[in-house]
PDB file of C-alpha atoms in Angstrom:
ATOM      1  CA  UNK A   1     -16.278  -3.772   1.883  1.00 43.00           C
ATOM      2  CA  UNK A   2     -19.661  -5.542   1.436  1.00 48.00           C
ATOM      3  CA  UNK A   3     -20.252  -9.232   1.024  1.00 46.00           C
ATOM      4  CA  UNK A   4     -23.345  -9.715  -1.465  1.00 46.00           C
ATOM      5  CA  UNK A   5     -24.928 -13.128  -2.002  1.00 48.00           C
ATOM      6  CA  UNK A   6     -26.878 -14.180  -5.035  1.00 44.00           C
ATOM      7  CA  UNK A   7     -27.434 -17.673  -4.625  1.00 47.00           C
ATOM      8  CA  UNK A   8     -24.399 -19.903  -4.226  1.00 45.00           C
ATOM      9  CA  UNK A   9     -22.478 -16.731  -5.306  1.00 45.00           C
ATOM     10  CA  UNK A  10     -20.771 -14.336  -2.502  1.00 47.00           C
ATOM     11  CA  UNK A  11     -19.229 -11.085  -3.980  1.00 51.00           C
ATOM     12  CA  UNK A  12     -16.991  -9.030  -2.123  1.00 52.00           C
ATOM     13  CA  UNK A  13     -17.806  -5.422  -2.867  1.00 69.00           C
ATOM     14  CA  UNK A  14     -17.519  -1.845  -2.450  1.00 84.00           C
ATOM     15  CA  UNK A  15     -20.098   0.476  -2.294  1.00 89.00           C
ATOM     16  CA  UNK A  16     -20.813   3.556  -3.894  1.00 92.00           C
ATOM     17  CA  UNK A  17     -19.783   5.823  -1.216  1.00 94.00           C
ATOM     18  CA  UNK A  18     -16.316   3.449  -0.536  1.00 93.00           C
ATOM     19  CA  UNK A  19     -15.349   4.155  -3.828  1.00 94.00           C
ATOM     20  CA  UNK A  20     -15.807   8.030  -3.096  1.00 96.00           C
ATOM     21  CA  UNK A  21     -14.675   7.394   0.194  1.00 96.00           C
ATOM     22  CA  UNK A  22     -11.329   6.041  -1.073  1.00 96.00           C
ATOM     23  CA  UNK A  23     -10.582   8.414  -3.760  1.00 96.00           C
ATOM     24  CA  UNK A  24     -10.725  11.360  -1.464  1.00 96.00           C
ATOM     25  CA  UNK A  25      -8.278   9.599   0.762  1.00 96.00           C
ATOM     26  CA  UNK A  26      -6.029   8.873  -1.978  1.00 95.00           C
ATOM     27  CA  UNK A  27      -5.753  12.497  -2.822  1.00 95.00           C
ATOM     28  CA  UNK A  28      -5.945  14.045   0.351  1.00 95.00           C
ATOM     29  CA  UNK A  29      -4.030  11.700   3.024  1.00 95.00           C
ATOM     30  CA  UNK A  30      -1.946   9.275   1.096  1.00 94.00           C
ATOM     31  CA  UNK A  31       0.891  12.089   1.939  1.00 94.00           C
ATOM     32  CA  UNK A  32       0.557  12.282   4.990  1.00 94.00           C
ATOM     33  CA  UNK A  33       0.771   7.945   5.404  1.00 93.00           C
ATOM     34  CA  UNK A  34       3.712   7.769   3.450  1.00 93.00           C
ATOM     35  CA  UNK A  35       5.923  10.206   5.166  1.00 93.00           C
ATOM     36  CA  UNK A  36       4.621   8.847   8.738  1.00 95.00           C
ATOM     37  CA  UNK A  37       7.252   6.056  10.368  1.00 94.00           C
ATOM     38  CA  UNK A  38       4.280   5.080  13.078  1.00 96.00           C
ATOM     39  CA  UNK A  39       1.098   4.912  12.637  1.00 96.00           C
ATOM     40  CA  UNK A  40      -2.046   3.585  14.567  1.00 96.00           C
ATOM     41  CA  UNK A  41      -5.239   2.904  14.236  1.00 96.00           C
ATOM     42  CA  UNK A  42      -7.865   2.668  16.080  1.00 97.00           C
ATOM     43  CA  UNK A  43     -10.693   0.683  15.748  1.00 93.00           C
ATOM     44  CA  UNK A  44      -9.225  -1.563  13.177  1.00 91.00           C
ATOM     45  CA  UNK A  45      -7.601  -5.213  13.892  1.00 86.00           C
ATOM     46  CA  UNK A  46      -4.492  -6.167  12.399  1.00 77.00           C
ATOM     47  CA  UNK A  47      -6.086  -7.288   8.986  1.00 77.00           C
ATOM     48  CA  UNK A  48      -8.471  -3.906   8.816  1.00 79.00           C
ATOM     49  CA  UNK A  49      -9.757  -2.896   5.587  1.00 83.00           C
ATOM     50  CA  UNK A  50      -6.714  -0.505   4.783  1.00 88.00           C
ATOM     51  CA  UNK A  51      -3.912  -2.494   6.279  1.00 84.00           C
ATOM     52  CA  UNK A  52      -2.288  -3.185   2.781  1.00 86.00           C
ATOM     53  CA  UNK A  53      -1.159   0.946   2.882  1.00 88.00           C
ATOM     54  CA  UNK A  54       0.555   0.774   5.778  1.00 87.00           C
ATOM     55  CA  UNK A  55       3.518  -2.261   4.700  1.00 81.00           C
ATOM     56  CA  UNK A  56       6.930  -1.219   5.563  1.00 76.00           C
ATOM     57  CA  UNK A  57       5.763   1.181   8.623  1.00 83.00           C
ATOM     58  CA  UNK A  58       5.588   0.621  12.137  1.00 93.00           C
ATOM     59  CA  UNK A  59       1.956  -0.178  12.379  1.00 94.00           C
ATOM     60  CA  UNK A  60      -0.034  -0.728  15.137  1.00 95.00           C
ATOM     61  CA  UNK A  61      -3.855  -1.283  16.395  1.00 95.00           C
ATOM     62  CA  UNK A  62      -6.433  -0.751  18.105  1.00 97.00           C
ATOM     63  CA  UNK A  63      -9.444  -2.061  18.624  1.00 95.00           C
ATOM     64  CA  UNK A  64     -12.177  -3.129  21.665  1.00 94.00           C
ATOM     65  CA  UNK A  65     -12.469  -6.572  20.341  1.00 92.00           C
ATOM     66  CA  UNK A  66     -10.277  -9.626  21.122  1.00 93.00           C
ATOM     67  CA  UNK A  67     -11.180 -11.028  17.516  1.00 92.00           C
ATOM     68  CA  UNK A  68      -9.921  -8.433  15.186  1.00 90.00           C
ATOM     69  CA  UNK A  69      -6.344  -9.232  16.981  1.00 92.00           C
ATOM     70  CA  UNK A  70      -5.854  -6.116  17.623  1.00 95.00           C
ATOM     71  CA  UNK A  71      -1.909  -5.030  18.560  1.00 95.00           C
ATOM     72  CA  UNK A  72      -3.721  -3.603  21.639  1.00 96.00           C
ATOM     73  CA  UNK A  73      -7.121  -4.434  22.845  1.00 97.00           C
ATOM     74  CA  UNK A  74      -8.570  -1.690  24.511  1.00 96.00           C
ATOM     75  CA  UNK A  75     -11.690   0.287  25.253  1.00 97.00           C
ATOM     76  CA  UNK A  76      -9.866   4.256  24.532  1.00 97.00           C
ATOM     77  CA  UNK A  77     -12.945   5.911  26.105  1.00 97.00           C
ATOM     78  CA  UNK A  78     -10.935   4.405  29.079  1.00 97.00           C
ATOM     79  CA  UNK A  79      -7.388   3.647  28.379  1.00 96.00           C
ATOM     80  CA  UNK A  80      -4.941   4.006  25.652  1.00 97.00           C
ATOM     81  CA  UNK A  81      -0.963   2.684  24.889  1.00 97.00           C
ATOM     82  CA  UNK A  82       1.598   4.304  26.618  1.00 96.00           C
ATOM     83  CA  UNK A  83       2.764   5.751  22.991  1.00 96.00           C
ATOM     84  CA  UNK A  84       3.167   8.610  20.903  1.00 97.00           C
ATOM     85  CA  UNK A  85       2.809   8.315  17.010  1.00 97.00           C
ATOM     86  CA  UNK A  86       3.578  10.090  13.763  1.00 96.00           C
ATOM     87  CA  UNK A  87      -0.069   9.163  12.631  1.00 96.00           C
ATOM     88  CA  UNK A  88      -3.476   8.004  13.876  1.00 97.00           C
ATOM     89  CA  UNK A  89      -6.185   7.213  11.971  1.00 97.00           C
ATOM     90  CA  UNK A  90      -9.898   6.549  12.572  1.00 97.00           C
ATOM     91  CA  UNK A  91     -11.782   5.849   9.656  1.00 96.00           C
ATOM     92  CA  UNK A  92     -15.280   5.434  10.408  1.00 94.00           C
ATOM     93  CA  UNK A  93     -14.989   5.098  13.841  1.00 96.00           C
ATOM     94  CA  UNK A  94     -16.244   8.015  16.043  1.00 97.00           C
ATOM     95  CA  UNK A  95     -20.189   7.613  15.341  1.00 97.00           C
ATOM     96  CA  UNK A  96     -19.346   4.646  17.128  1.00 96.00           C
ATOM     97  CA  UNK A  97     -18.021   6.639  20.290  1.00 97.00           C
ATOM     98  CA  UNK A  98     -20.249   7.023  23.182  1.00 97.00           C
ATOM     99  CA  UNK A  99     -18.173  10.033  23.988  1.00 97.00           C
ATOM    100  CA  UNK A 100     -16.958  12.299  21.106  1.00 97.00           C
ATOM    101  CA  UNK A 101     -14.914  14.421  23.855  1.00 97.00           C
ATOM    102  CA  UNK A 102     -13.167  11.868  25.630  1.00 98.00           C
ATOM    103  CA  UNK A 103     -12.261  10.306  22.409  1.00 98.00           C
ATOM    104  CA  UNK A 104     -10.378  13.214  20.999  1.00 98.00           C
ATOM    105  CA  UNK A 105      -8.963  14.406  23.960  1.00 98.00           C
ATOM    106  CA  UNK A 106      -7.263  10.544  23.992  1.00 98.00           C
ATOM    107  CA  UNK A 107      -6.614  10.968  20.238  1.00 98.00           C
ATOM    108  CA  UNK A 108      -4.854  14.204  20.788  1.00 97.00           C
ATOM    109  CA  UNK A 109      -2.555  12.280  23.682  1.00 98.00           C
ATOM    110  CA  UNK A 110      -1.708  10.004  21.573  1.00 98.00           C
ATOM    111  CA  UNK A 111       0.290  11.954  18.876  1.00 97.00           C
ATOM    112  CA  UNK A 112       3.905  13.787  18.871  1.00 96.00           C
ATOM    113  CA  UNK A 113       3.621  17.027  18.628  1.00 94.00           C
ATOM    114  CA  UNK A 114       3.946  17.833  15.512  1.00 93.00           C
ATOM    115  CA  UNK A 115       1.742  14.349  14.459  1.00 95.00           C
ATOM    116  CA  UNK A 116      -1.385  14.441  12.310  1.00 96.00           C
ATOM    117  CA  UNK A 117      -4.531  12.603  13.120  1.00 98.00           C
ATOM    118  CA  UNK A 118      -6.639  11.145  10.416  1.00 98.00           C
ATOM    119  CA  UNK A 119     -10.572  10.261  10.428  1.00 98.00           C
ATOM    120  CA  UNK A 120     -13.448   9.834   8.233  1.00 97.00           C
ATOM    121  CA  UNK A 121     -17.052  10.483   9.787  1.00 97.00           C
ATOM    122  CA  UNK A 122     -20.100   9.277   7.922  1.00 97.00           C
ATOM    123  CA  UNK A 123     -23.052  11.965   7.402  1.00 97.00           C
ATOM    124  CA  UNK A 124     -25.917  10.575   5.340  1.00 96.00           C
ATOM    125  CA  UNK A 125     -25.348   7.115   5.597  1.00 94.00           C
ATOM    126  CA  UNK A 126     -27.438   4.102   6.718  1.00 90.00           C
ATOM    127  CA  UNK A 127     -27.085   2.648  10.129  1.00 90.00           C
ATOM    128  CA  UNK A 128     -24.293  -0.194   9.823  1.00 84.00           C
ATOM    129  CA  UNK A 129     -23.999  -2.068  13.022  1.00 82.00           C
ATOM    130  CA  UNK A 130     -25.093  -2.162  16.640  1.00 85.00           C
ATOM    131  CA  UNK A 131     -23.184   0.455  18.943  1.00 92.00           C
ATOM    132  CA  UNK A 132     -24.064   3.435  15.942  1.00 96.00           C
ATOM    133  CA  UNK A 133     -24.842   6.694  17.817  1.00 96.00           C
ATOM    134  CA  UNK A 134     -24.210   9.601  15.926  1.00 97.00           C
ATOM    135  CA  UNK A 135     -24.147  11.611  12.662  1.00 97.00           C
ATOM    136  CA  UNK A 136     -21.867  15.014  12.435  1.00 97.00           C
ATOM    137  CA  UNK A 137     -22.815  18.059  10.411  1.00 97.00           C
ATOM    138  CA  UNK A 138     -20.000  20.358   9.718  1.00 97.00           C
ATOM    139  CA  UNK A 139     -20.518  22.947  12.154  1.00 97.00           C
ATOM    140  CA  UNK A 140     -20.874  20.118  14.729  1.00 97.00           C
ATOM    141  CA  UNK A 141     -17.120  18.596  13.556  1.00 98.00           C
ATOM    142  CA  UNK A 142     -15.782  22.122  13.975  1.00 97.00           C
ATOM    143  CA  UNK A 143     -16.859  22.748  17.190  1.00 97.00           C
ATOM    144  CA  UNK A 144     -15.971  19.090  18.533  1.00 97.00           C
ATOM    145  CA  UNK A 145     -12.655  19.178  16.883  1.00 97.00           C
ATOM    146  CA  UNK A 146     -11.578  23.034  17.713  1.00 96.00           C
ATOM    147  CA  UNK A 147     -11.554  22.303  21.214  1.00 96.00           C
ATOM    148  CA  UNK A 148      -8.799  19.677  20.980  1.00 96.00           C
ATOM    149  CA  UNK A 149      -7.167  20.451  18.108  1.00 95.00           C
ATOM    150  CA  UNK A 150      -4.802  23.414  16.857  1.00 88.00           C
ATOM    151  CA  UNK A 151      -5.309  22.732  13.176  1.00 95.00           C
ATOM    152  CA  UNK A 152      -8.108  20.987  11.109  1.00 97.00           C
ATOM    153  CA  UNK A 153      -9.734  20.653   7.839  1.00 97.00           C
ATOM    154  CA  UNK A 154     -12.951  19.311   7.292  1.00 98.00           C
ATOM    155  CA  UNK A 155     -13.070  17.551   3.889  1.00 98.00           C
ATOM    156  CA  UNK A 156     -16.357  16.759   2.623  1.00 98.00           C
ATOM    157  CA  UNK A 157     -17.165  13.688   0.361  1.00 97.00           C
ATOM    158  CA  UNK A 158     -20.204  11.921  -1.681  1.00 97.00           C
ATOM    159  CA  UNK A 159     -23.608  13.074  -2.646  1.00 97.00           C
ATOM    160  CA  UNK A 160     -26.919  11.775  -1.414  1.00 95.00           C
ATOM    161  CA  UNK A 161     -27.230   9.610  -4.806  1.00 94.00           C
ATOM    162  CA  UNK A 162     -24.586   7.675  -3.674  1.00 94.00           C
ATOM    163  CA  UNK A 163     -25.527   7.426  -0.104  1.00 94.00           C
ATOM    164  CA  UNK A 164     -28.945   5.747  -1.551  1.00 93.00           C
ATOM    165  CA  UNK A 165     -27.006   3.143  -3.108  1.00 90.00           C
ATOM    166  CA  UNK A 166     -25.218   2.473   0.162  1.00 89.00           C
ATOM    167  CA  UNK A 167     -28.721   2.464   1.772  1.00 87.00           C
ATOM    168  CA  UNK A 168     -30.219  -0.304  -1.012  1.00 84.00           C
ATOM    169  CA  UNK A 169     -26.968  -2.550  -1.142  1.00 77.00           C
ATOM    170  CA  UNK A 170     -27.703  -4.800   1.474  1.00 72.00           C
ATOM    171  CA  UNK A 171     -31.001  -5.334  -0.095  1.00 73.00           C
ATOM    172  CA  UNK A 172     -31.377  -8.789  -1.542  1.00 70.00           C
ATOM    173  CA  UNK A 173     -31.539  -8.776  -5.678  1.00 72.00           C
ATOM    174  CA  UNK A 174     -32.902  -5.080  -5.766  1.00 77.00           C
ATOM    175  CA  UNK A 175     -29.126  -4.167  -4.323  1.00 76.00           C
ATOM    176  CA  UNK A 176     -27.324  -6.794  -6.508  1.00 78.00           C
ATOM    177  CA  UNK A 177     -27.143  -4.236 -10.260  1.00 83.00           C
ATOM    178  CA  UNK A 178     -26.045  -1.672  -8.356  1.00 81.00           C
ATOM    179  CA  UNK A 179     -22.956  -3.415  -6.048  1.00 79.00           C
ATOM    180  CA  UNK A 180     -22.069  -4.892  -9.568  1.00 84.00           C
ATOM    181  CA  UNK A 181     -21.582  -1.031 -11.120  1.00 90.00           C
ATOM    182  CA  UNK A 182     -20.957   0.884  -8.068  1.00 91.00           C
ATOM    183  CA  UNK A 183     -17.318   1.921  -9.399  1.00 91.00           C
ATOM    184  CA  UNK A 184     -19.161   3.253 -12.441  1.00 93.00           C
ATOM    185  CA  UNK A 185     -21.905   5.046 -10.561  1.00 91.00           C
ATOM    186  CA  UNK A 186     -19.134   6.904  -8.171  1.00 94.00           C
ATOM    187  CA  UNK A 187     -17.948   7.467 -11.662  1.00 92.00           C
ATOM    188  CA  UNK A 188     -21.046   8.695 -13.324  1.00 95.00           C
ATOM    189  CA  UNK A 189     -21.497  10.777  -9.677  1.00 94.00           C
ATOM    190  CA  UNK A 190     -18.508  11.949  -8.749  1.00 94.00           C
ATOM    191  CA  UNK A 191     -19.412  15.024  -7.319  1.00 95.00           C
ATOM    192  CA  UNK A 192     -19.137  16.317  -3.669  1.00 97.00           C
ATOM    193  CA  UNK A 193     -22.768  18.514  -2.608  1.00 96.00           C
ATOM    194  CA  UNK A 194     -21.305  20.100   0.499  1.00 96.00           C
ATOM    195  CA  UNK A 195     -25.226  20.324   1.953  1.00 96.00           C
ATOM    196  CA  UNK A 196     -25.953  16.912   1.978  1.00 97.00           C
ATOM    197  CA  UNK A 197     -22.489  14.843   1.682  1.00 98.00           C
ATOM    198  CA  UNK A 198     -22.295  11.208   2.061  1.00 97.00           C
ATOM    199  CA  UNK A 199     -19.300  11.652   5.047  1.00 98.00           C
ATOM    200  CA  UNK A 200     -16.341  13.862   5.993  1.00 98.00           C
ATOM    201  CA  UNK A 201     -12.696  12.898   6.332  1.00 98.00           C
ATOM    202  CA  UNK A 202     -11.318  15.403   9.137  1.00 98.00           C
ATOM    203  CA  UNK A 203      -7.624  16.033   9.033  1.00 98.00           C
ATOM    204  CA  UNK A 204      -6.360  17.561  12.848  1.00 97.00           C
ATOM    205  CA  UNK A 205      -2.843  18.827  13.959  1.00 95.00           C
ATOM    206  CA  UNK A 206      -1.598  19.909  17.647  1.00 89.00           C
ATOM    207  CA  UNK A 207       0.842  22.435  15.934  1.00 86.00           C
ATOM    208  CA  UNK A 208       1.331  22.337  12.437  1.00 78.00           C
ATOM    209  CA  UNK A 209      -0.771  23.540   9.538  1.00 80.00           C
ATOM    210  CA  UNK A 210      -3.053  20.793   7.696  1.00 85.00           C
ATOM    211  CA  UNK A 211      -1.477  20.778   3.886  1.00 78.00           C
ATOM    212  CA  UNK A 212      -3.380  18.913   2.003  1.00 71.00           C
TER     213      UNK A 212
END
């Protein structure tokens, strides 16, 4: 979500790319949330963007900041909970990782064996915050994620269009039109181009095949 200002005015938006975002993780991993009993996820506090689909579940986070009242605060590069879930999730989370490998390999400890781990990667996307180090091509996710993981699927999303609206949104008045009609541009633009995506949701299993 976005907060846009015009004047006295403060809008709480989605972009473009959320929108696309969103609809390819209502089709793809909703499944897999509602037939998991525990769930974590990392890099979220406690009232994260997504918390409202995981009511009724044993739901946990995790996240390096004391503010987002996290259930656990905690660096995972360097620890994680003495726990094994049904579900974890990342959602746009490991361009923020310093170390891909450690990360995964942590990721992958913290699942049951037959549990399914969820994230979303951006591609062509601006930079969003301080602490933003990389940007994954396909062949790059593959390679990153084979090593840990069993099972995968790589699930491109977006189009460069709607990675240029992401890019002008935080741009005062020239941004403001097109936060307003962002659900109708996604609309307009719904298509995935597989060369130049907006992100990638990556769906990874220790034993069992990804259905999805």
């Amino acid at each position: 979500m976005g907060i846009t200002k015009f004047g006295i005015l403060k809008l709480d938006l989605k972009t473009a790319v959320r929108y696309s975002h969103d609809r390819v993780l209502n089709k793809h991993c909703m499944n897999y949330i509602i037939n998991s009993k525990s769930i974590l996820n990392v890099g979220s506090g406690y009232r994260g963007t997504y918390s409202e689909l995981f009511l009724q579940k044993d739901y946990e986070t995790l996240d390096i900041l004391q503010e987002a009242k996290p259930t656990y605060v905690m660096n995972i590069l360097q620890e994680i909970p003495n726990k094994e879930y049904d579900l974890v999730i990342a959602f746009n989370v490991m361009e923020h990782i310093q170390e891909p490998k450690i990360f995964l390999k942590n990721i992958k400890k913290l699942l049951k064996e037959d549990g399914i781990f969820i994230m979303s990667i951006p591609f062509i996307y601006s930079i969003h915050s301080k602490g933003d180090y990389y940007r994954y091509a396909e062949d790059g996710l593959k390679y990153l994620v084979g090593k840990y993981f069993k099972n995968f699927k790589i699930i491109p999303f977006g189009n460069p269009f709607l990675s240029f609206l992401r890019g002008i949104a935080p741009i005062k008045y020239i941004g403001i039109p097109f936060n307003l009609t962002s659900k109708f541009w996604e609309y307009i633009f719904r298509y995935t181009d597989f060369k130049s995506p907006s992100g990638y949701f990556v769906l990874c299993s220790k034993s069992k095949a990804i259905m999805c």
